[in-house]
Amino acid sequence: MITPPEQVPLDRAFFDRPVLDIAPDLLGRTLVRTTDQGPVTLRLTEVEAYDGPNDPGSHAYRGRTDRNAVMFGPPGHTYVYFTYGMWFCLNLVCGPEGTPSGVLLRGGEITTGADLARAHRPASRKDSDLAQGPARLATALAVDRALNGADACGPDGPLRILTGTPPPPALVRTGPRTGVGGAGAGHPWRYWIDGDPTVSPYRAHAPRKRR
DNA sequence: GTTAGGATGATCT
DNA sequence: GATCATCCTAACA
């Protein structure tokens, strides 16, 4: 008989590897966000890798600052930043302590607690919109600055990552990162599950016009 | 279906 | 002062 895969927290060693190995390996994993209102779970379908000091697209490219400090800390923790004056984005810190690399969680399918997620995202029209895009994902899971630096590998905690069910390797695609310009644009460090409706549409980097 | 513009503020040069 | 790992709405085809 077939036993369903057990949902066990990913251990810290999972994140103590090169970020380009970790990023595709995160697809299909389960993210559990627990609040006072209850749990919301999500199946990761889209991520992007940011390779610390070697990557002009990374927040950590120019060294440690107050904002990116947790990227320099131990792996398996969250890095949450605020952007465009309105939104939060959620990353997982990768590589050994002192190596500031991470993976941006760009999209996922809400598998449990869709009603809660929808309450956080009233503008969402379809279930597949709930966590389609990095700021949508963070909003649907009620992630904000308070979760910056949280341990995602612990047995409990507000945000945890579990083994989940990785997709068949043939369905894993890679391509250029979304919204990353300049010298950081050249790398195909975005990974997604082909054909999944919760993967965000690709948008090339577009400098904003001033007003 | 697509595209343009505005919202809104921390961060870094 | 410009940029930003974005999203939403309205307008148009």
PDB file of C-alpha atoms (C1' of nucleotides) in Angstrom:
ATOM      1  CA  MET A   1       0.000   0.000   0.000  1.00  0.00           C
ATOM      2  CA  ILE A   2       1.083   3.536  -0.593  1.00  0.00           C
ATOM      3  CA  THR A   3       1.747   5.737   2.410  1.00  0.00           C
ATOM      4  CA  PRO A   4       1.192   9.449   1.851  1.00  0.00           C
ATOM      5  CA  PRO A   5       4.362  11.474   2.395  1.00  0.00           C
ATOM      6  CA  GLU A   6       4.651  12.643   5.948  1.00  0.00           C
ATOM      7  CA  GLN A   7       4.746  16.376   6.475  1.00  0.00           C
ATOM      8  CA  VAL A   8       7.921  16.921   8.482  1.00  0.00           C
ATOM      9  CA  PRO A   9       9.772  20.222   8.935  1.00  0.00           C
ATOM     10  CA  LEU A  10      12.718  20.641   6.591  1.00  0.00           C
ATOM     11  CA  ASP A  11      15.816  20.580   8.745  1.00  0.00           C
ATOM     12  CA  ARG A  12      18.416  23.296   8.830  1.00  0.00           C
ATOM     13  CA  ALA A  13      20.890  21.284   6.744  1.00  0.00           C
ATOM     14  CA  PHE A  14      18.433  21.612   3.855  1.00  0.00           C
ATOM     15  CA  PHE A  15      19.153  25.341   3.804  1.00  0.00           C
ATOM     16  CA  ASP A  16      22.865  25.020   4.478  1.00  0.00           C
ATOM     17  CA  ARG A  17      23.674  24.354   0.801  1.00  0.00           C
ATOM     18  CA  PRO A  18      24.304  26.466  -2.299  1.00  0.00           C
ATOM     19  CA  VAL A  19      21.250  28.594  -2.953  1.00  0.00           C
ATOM     20  CA  LEU A  20      21.008  27.428  -6.570  1.00  0.00           C
ATOM     21  CA  ASP A  21      20.540  23.864  -5.310  1.00  0.00           C
ATOM     22  CA  ILE A  22      17.986  24.871  -2.728  1.00  0.00           C
ATOM     23  CA  ALA A  23      15.728  27.083  -4.838  1.00  0.00           C
ATOM     24  CA  PRO A  24      14.381  24.410  -7.248  1.00  0.00           C
ATOM     25  CA  ASP A  25      14.183  21.995  -4.322  1.00  0.00           C
ATOM     26  CA  LEU A  26      11.694  24.287  -2.575  1.00  0.00           C
ATOM     27  CA  LEU A  27       9.018  23.806  -5.240  1.00  0.00           C
ATOM     28  CA  GLY A  28       6.122  21.723  -3.968  1.00  0.00           C
ATOM     29  CA  ARG A  29       7.114  22.224  -0.355  1.00  0.00           C
ATOM     30  CA  THR A  30       4.545  23.207   2.250  1.00  0.00           C
ATOM     31  CA  LEU A  31       4.596  26.559   4.019  1.00  0.00           C
ATOM     32  CA  VAL A  32       2.555  26.786   7.230  1.00  0.00           C
ATOM     33  CA  ARG A  33       1.611  30.181   8.601  1.00  0.00           C
ATOM     34  CA  THR A  34      -0.045  30.149  12.008  1.00  0.00           C
ATOM     35  CA  THR A  35      -1.786  33.180  13.497  1.00  0.00           C
ATOM     36  CA  ASP A  36      -4.343  33.726  16.248  1.00  0.00           C
ATOM     37  CA  GLN A  37      -6.997  33.121  13.631  1.00  0.00           C
ATOM     38  CA  GLY A  38      -5.623  29.710  12.669  1.00  0.00           C
ATOM     39  CA  PRO A  39      -3.330  28.117  10.109  1.00  0.00           C
ATOM     40  CA  VAL A  40      -2.954  28.863   6.430  1.00  0.00           C
ATOM     41  CA  THR A  41      -0.936  26.392   4.373  1.00  0.00           C
ATOM     42  CA  LEU A  42       0.493  26.860   0.932  1.00  0.00           C
ATOM     43  CA  ARG A  43       2.251  24.740  -1.682  1.00  0.00           C
ATOM     44  CA  LEU A  44       5.186  26.605  -3.227  1.00  0.00           C
ATOM     45  CA  THR A  45       5.020  26.880  -7.014  1.00  0.00           C
ATOM     46  CA  GLU A  46       7.432  29.726  -7.840  1.00  0.00           C
ATOM     47  CA  VAL A  47      10.690  31.007  -6.289  1.00  0.00           C
ATOM     48  CA  GLU A  48      13.729  33.100  -7.172  1.00  0.00           C
ATOM     49  CA  ALA A  49      17.324  32.686  -5.966  1.00  0.00           C
ATOM     50  CA  TYR A  50      19.480  35.622  -4.827  1.00  0.00           C
ATOM     51  CA  ASP A  51      23.139  34.756  -4.552  1.00  0.00           C
ATOM     52  CA  GLY A  52      24.433  37.243  -2.030  1.00  0.00           C
ATOM     53  CA  PRO A  53      27.735  38.967  -2.759  1.00  0.00           C
ATOM     54  CA  ASN A  54      28.032  37.565  -6.303  1.00  0.00           C
ATOM     55  CA  ASP A  55      24.642  38.838  -7.407  1.00  0.00           C
ATOM     56  CA  PRO A  56      24.036  42.481  -8.383  1.00  0.00           C
ATOM     57  CA  GLY A  57      20.296  41.820  -8.055  1.00  0.00           C
ATOM     58  CA  SER A  58      20.595  40.929  -4.386  1.00  0.00           C
ATOM     59  CA  HIS A  59      19.904  43.270  -1.507  1.00  0.00           C
ATOM     60  CA  ALA A  60      23.124  41.972   0.050  1.00  0.00           C
ATOM     61  CA  TYR A  61      25.339  42.711  -2.965  1.00  0.00           C
ATOM     62  CA  ARG A  62      26.788  45.856  -1.406  1.00  0.00           C
ATOM     63  CA  GLY A  63      27.315  44.385   2.016  1.00  0.00           C
ATOM     64  CA  ARG A  64      25.510  44.215   5.282  1.00  0.00           C
ATOM     65  CA  THR A  65      22.999  46.893   6.287  1.00  0.00           C
ATOM     66  CA  ASP A  66      20.302  47.104   8.925  1.00  0.00           C
ATOM     67  CA  ARG A  67      17.726  45.921   6.421  1.00  0.00           C
ATOM     68  CA  ASN A  68      19.507  42.840   5.094  1.00  0.00           C
ATOM     69  CA  ALA A  69      21.247  41.789   8.338  1.00  0.00           C
ATOM     70  CA  VAL A  70      19.326  38.523   8.723  1.00  0.00           C
ATOM     71  CA  MET A  71      20.567  37.346   5.325  1.00  0.00           C
ATOM     72  CA  PHE A  72      24.004  37.148   6.920  1.00  0.00           C
ATOM     73  CA  GLY A  73      22.690  35.040   9.790  1.00  0.00           C
ATOM     74  CA  PRO A  74      22.023  31.313  10.055  1.00  0.00           C
ATOM     75  CA  PRO A  75      20.101  29.510   7.260  1.00  0.00           C
ATOM     76  CA  GLY A  76      16.490  28.454   7.536  1.00  0.00           C
ATOM     77  CA  HIS A  77      15.315  31.812   8.849  1.00  0.00           C
ATOM     78  CA  THR A  78      13.014  34.296   7.166  1.00  0.00           C
ATOM     79  CA  TYR A  79      14.026  37.583   5.570  1.00  0.00           C
ATOM     80  CA  VAL A  80      11.075  39.945   5.211  1.00  0.00           C
ATOM     81  CA  TYR A  81      11.436  43.320   3.542  1.00  0.00           C
ATOM     82  CA  PHE A  82       9.076  46.179   2.777  1.00  0.00           C
ATOM     83  CA  THR A  83       8.960  47.527  -0.761  1.00  0.00           C
ATOM     84  CA  TYR A  84       7.144  49.998  -2.982  1.00  0.00           C
ATOM     85  CA  GLY A  85       5.790  51.713   0.102  1.00  0.00           C
ATOM     86  CA  MET A  86       3.075  49.114   0.507  1.00  0.00           C
ATOM     87  CA  TRP A  87       4.136  45.518   0.317  1.00  0.00           C
ATOM     88  CA  PHE A  88       6.127  42.890   2.103  1.00  0.00           C
ATOM     89  CA  CYS A  89       8.079  40.084   0.464  1.00  0.00           C
ATOM     90  CA  LEU A  90       9.155  36.836   2.102  1.00  0.00           C
ATOM     91  CA  ASN A  91      12.513  35.090   1.639  1.00  0.00           C
ATOM     92  CA  LEU A  92      14.263  32.118   3.192  1.00  0.00           C
ATOM     93  CA  VAL A  93      17.923  32.578   4.161  1.00  0.00           C
ATOM     94  CA  CYS A  94      20.247  30.020   2.544  1.00  0.00           C
ATOM     95  CA  GLY A  95      23.881  28.982   2.767  1.00  0.00           C
ATOM     96  CA  PRO A  96      26.142  28.915   5.807  1.00  0.00           C
ATOM     97  CA  GLU A  97      26.106  31.734   8.314  1.00  0.00           C
ATOM     98  CA  GLY A  98      27.927  34.719   6.876  1.00  0.00           C
ATOM     99  CA  THR A  99      26.853  33.912   3.301  1.00  0.00           C
ATOM    100  CA  PRO A 100      24.039  36.334   2.483  1.00  0.00           C
ATOM    101  CA  SER A 101      22.015  34.342  -0.026  1.00  0.00           C
ATOM    102  CA  GLY A 102      18.318  33.640  -0.015  1.00  0.00           C
ATOM    103  CA  VAL A 103      15.259  32.551  -1.945  1.00  0.00           C
ATOM    104  CA  LEU A 104      12.316  34.857  -2.631  1.00  0.00           C
ATOM    105  CA  LEU A 105       8.989  33.043  -2.374  1.00  0.00           C
ATOM    106  CA  ARG A 106       7.082  34.340  -5.397  1.00  0.00           C
ATOM    107  CA  GLY A 107       3.979  32.210  -5.644  1.00  0.00           C
ATOM    108  CA  GLY A 108       2.021  29.311  -4.253  1.00  0.00           C
ATOM    109  CA  GLU A 109      -1.257  27.497  -4.045  1.00  0.00           C
ATOM    110  CA  ILE A 110      -3.250  27.944  -0.840  1.00  0.00           C
ATOM    111  CA  THR A 111      -4.120  24.431   0.305  1.00  0.00           C
ATOM    112  CA  THR A 112      -5.653  25.105   3.738  1.00  0.00           C
ATOM    113  CA  GLY A 113      -7.262  28.185   5.245  1.00  0.00           C
ATOM    114  CA  ALA A 114      -8.280  29.778   1.958  1.00  0.00           C
ATOM    115  CA  ASP A 115     -11.013  31.704   3.763  1.00  0.00           C
ATOM    116  CA  LEU A 116      -8.421  33.333   6.027  1.00  0.00           C
ATOM    117  CA  ALA A 117      -6.134  34.081   3.111  1.00  0.00           C
ATOM    118  CA  ARG A 118      -9.031  35.640   1.252  1.00  0.00           C
ATOM    119  CA  ALA A 119      -9.843  37.835   4.238  1.00  0.00           C
ATOM    120  CA  HIS A 120      -6.298  39.228   3.989  1.00  0.00           C
ATOM    121  CA  ARG A 121      -6.627  39.752   0.244  1.00  0.00           C
ATOM    122  CA  PRO A 122     -10.053  41.209  -0.525  1.00  0.00           C
ATOM    123  CA  ALA A 123      -8.889  42.313  -3.983  1.00  0.00           C
ATOM    124  CA  SER A 124      -8.311  38.739  -5.066  1.00  0.00           C
ATOM    125  CA  ARG A 125     -10.783  37.551  -7.696  1.00  0.00           C
ATOM    126  CA  LYS A 126      -9.843  33.885  -8.008  1.00  0.00           C
ATOM    127  CA  ASP A 127      -8.352  31.312  -5.678  1.00  0.00           C
ATOM    128  CA  SER A 128      -5.310  31.116  -7.943  1.00  0.00           C
ATOM    129  CA  ASP A 129      -4.725  34.865  -7.355  1.00  0.00           C
ATOM    130  CA  LEU A 130      -4.463  34.542  -3.588  1.00  0.00           C
ATOM    131  CA  ALA A 131      -0.696  33.974  -3.489  1.00  0.00           C
ATOM    132  CA  GLN A 132       0.241  34.615  -7.141  1.00  0.00           C
ATOM    133  CA  GLY A 133       3.171  37.029  -6.825  1.00  0.00           C
ATOM    134  CA  PRO A 134       5.549  37.707  -3.928  1.00  0.00           C
ATOM    135  CA  ALA A 135       3.658  40.558  -2.253  1.00  0.00           C
ATOM    136  CA  ARG A 136       0.371  38.711  -2.692  1.00  0.00           C
ATOM    137  CA  LEU A 137       1.882  35.624  -1.099  1.00  0.00           C
ATOM    138  CA  ALA A 138       3.101  37.615   1.894  1.00  0.00           C
ATOM    139  CA  THR A 139      -0.230  39.397   2.235  1.00  0.00           C
ATOM    140  CA  ALA A 140      -2.273  36.199   1.992  1.00  0.00           C
ATOM    141  CA  LEU A 141      -0.154  34.685   4.771  1.00  0.00           C
ATOM    142  CA  ALA A 142      -0.278  37.838   6.933  1.00  0.00           C
ATOM    143  CA  VAL A 143       3.506  38.172   6.774  1.00  0.00           C
ATOM    144  CA  ASP A 144       4.940  41.500   7.852  1.00  0.00           C
ATOM    145  CA  ARG A 145       8.063  42.923   9.414  1.00  0.00           C
ATOM    146  CA  ALA A 146       7.307  41.129  12.689  1.00  0.00           C
ATOM    147  CA  LEU A 147       8.335  37.859  11.018  1.00  0.00           C
ATOM    148  CA  ASN A 148      11.723  39.092   9.856  1.00  0.00           C
ATOM    149  CA  GLY A 149      14.345  36.705  11.241  1.00  0.00           C
ATOM    150  CA  ALA A 150      11.908  33.995  12.356  1.00  0.00           C
ATOM    151  CA  ASP A 151      13.153  30.406  12.402  1.00  0.00           C
ATOM    152  CA  ALA A 152      11.282  28.417   9.736  1.00  0.00           C
ATOM    153  CA  CYS A 153      12.880  25.099  10.743  1.00  0.00           C
ATOM    154  CA  GLY A 154      11.634  24.887  14.313  1.00  0.00           C
ATOM    155  CA  PRO A 155       8.983  22.450  15.572  1.00  0.00           C
ATOM    156  CA  ASP A 156       6.580  25.321  16.120  1.00  0.00           C
ATOM    157  CA  GLY A 157       6.529  28.988  15.383  1.00  0.00           C
ATOM    158  CA  PRO A 158       4.533  31.436  13.318  1.00  0.00           C
ATOM    159  CA  LEU A 159       5.992  30.272  10.005  1.00  0.00           C
ATOM    160  CA  ARG A 160       7.302  26.814   9.200  1.00  0.00           C
ATOM    161  CA  ILE A 161       8.345  24.946   6.084  1.00  0.00           C
ATOM    162  CA  LEU A 162       7.538  21.254   5.693  1.00  0.00           C
ATOM    163  CA  THR A 163       8.640  18.551   3.284  1.00  0.00           C
ATOM    164  CA  GLY A 164       5.529  18.666   1.101  1.00  0.00           C
ATOM    165  CA  THR A 165       5.535  16.855  -2.233  1.00  0.00           C
ATOM    166  CA  PRO A 166       8.117  17.976  -4.780  1.00  0.00           C
ATOM    167  CA  PRO A 167       6.883  17.947  -8.379  1.00  0.00           C
ATOM    168  CA  PRO A 168       8.286  15.616 -11.057  1.00  0.00           C
ATOM    169  CA  PRO A 169      11.616  17.149 -12.158  1.00  0.00           C
ATOM    170  CA  ALA A 170      10.317  17.391 -15.718  1.00  0.00           C
ATOM    171  CA  LEU A 171       7.818  20.028 -14.596  1.00  0.00           C
ATOM    172  CA  VAL A 172      10.424  22.333 -13.056  1.00  0.00           C
ATOM    173  CA  ARG A 173      11.222  25.278 -15.326  1.00  0.00           C
ATOM    174  CA  THR A 174      13.776  28.057 -15.013  1.00  0.00           C
ATOM    175  CA  GLY A 175      14.028  31.511 -16.525  1.00  0.00           C
ATOM    176  CA  PRO A 176      15.078  35.094 -15.877  1.00  0.00           C
ATOM    177  CA  ARG A 177      14.060  36.712 -12.632  1.00  0.00           C
ATOM    178  CA  THR A 178      11.076  39.025 -12.552  1.00  0.00           C
ATOM    179  CA  GLY A 179      11.595  42.732 -12.015  1.00  0.00           C
ATOM    180  CA  VAL A 180      15.378  42.434 -11.749  1.00  0.00           C
ATOM    181  CA  GLY A 181      17.303  44.809 -13.972  1.00  0.00           C
ATOM    182  CA  GLY A 182      20.878  45.823 -14.618  1.00  0.00           C
ATOM    183  CA  ALA A 183      23.705  43.336 -14.352  1.00  0.00           C
ATOM    184  CA  GLY A 184      21.545  41.048 -12.225  1.00  0.00           C
ATOM    185  CA  ALA A 185      19.128  40.406 -15.083  1.00  0.00           C
ATOM    186  CA  GLY A 186      21.230  37.832 -16.879  1.00  0.00           C
ATOM    187  CA  HIS A 187      20.738  34.846 -14.634  1.00  0.00           C
ATOM    188  CA  PRO A 188      17.957  32.262 -15.078  1.00  0.00           C
ATOM    189  CA  TRP A 189      17.427  32.014 -11.341  1.00  0.00           C
ATOM    190  CA  ARG A 190      13.642  31.950 -11.286  1.00  0.00           C
ATOM    191  CA  TYR A 191      12.128  28.498 -10.847  1.00  0.00           C
ATOM    192  CA  TRP A 192       8.496  27.462 -11.212  1.00  0.00           C
ATOM    193  CA  ILE A 193       6.205  24.481 -11.726  1.00  0.00           C
ATOM    194  CA  ASP A 194       5.185  24.399 -15.358  1.00  0.00           C
ATOM    195  CA  GLY A 195       1.513  24.929 -16.045  1.00  0.00           C
ATOM    196  CA  ASP A 196       0.540  25.811 -12.496  1.00  0.00           C
ATOM    197  CA  PRO A 197      -2.075  28.602 -12.397  1.00  0.00           C
ATOM    198  CA  THR A 198      -0.570  30.164  -9.261  1.00  0.00           C
ATOM    199  CA  VAL A 199       2.708  31.083 -10.988  1.00  0.00           C
ATOM    200  CA  SER A 200       2.922  34.840 -11.544  1.00  0.00           C
ATOM    201  CA  PRO A 201       3.229  36.209 -15.090  1.00  0.00           C
ATOM    202  CA  TYR A 202       6.744  37.250 -16.094  1.00  0.00           C
ATOM    203  CA  ARG A 203       7.366  40.966 -16.167  1.00  0.00           C
ATOM    204  CA  ALA A 204      10.606  42.430 -17.393  1.00  0.00           C
ATOM    205  CA  HIS A 205      12.280  45.083 -15.310  1.00  0.00           C
ATOM    206  CA  ALA A 206      10.807  48.512 -16.092  1.00  0.00           C
ATOM    207  CA  PRO A 207      12.365  51.665 -14.648  1.00  0.00           C
ATOM    208  CA  ARG A 208       9.708  53.944 -13.249  1.00  0.00           C
ATOM    209  CA  LYS A 209       9.075  57.310 -14.729  1.00  0.00           C
ATOM    210  CA  ARG A 210       9.457  60.244 -12.430  1.00  0.00           C
ATOM    211  CA  ARG A 211       6.680  62.683 -11.918  1.00  0.00           C
TER     212      ARG A 211
ATOM    213  C1'  DG B   1      -7.347  40.447 -24.081  1.00  0.00           C
ATOM    214  C1'  DT B   2      -3.443  44.441 -23.036  1.00  0.00           C
ATOM    215  C1'  DT B   3      -1.242  48.568 -21.173  1.00  0.00           C
ATOM    216  C1'  DA B   4      -0.530  52.855 -18.486  1.00  0.00           C
ATOM    217  C1'  DG B   5      -0.351  55.220 -14.307  1.00  0.00           C
ATOM    218  C1'  DG B   6      -0.786  55.868  -9.407  1.00  0.00           C
ATOM    219  C1'  DA B   7      -0.227  54.477  -4.627  1.00  0.00           C
ATOM    220  C1'  DT B   8       3.230  55.004  -0.817  1.00  0.00           C
ATOM    221  C1'  DG B   9       7.643  54.914   2.211  1.00  0.00           C
ATOM    222  C1'  DA B  10      12.097  52.736   3.517  1.00  0.00           C
ATOM    223  C1'  DT B  11      16.567  52.529   1.907  1.00  0.00           C
ATOM    224  C1'  DC B  12      20.691  53.907  -0.172  1.00  0.00           C
ATOM    225  C1'  DT B  13      23.683  57.263  -2.981  1.00  0.00           C
TER     226       DT B  13
ATOM    227  C1'  DG C   1      16.386  62.619  -4.567  1.00  0.00           C
ATOM    228  C1'  DA C   2      16.077  58.243  -7.140  1.00  0.00           C
ATOM    229  C1'  DT C   3      15.198  53.685  -6.830  1.00  0.00           C
ATOM    230  C1'  DC C   4      12.630  49.718  -5.549  1.00  0.00           C
ATOM    231  C1'  DA C   5      12.849  41.401  -5.878  1.00  0.00           C
ATOM    232  C1'  DT C   6       4.877  45.246  -6.589  1.00  0.00           C
ATOM    233  C1'  DC C   7      -0.175  45.409  -7.077  1.00  0.00           C
ATOM    234  C1'  DC C   8      -4.518  47.381  -8.441  1.00  0.00           C
ATOM    235  C1'  DT C   9      -7.726  49.892 -11.257  1.00  0.00           C
ATOM    236  C1'  DA C  10      -9.209  52.033 -15.230  1.00  0.00           C
ATOM    237  C1'  DA C  11      -9.039  52.648 -19.913  1.00  0.00           C
ATOM    238  C1'  DC C  12      -8.729  50.798 -24.351  1.00  0.00           C
ATOM    239  C1'  DA C  13      -8.816  47.105 -28.163  1.00  0.00           C
TER     240       DA C  13
END
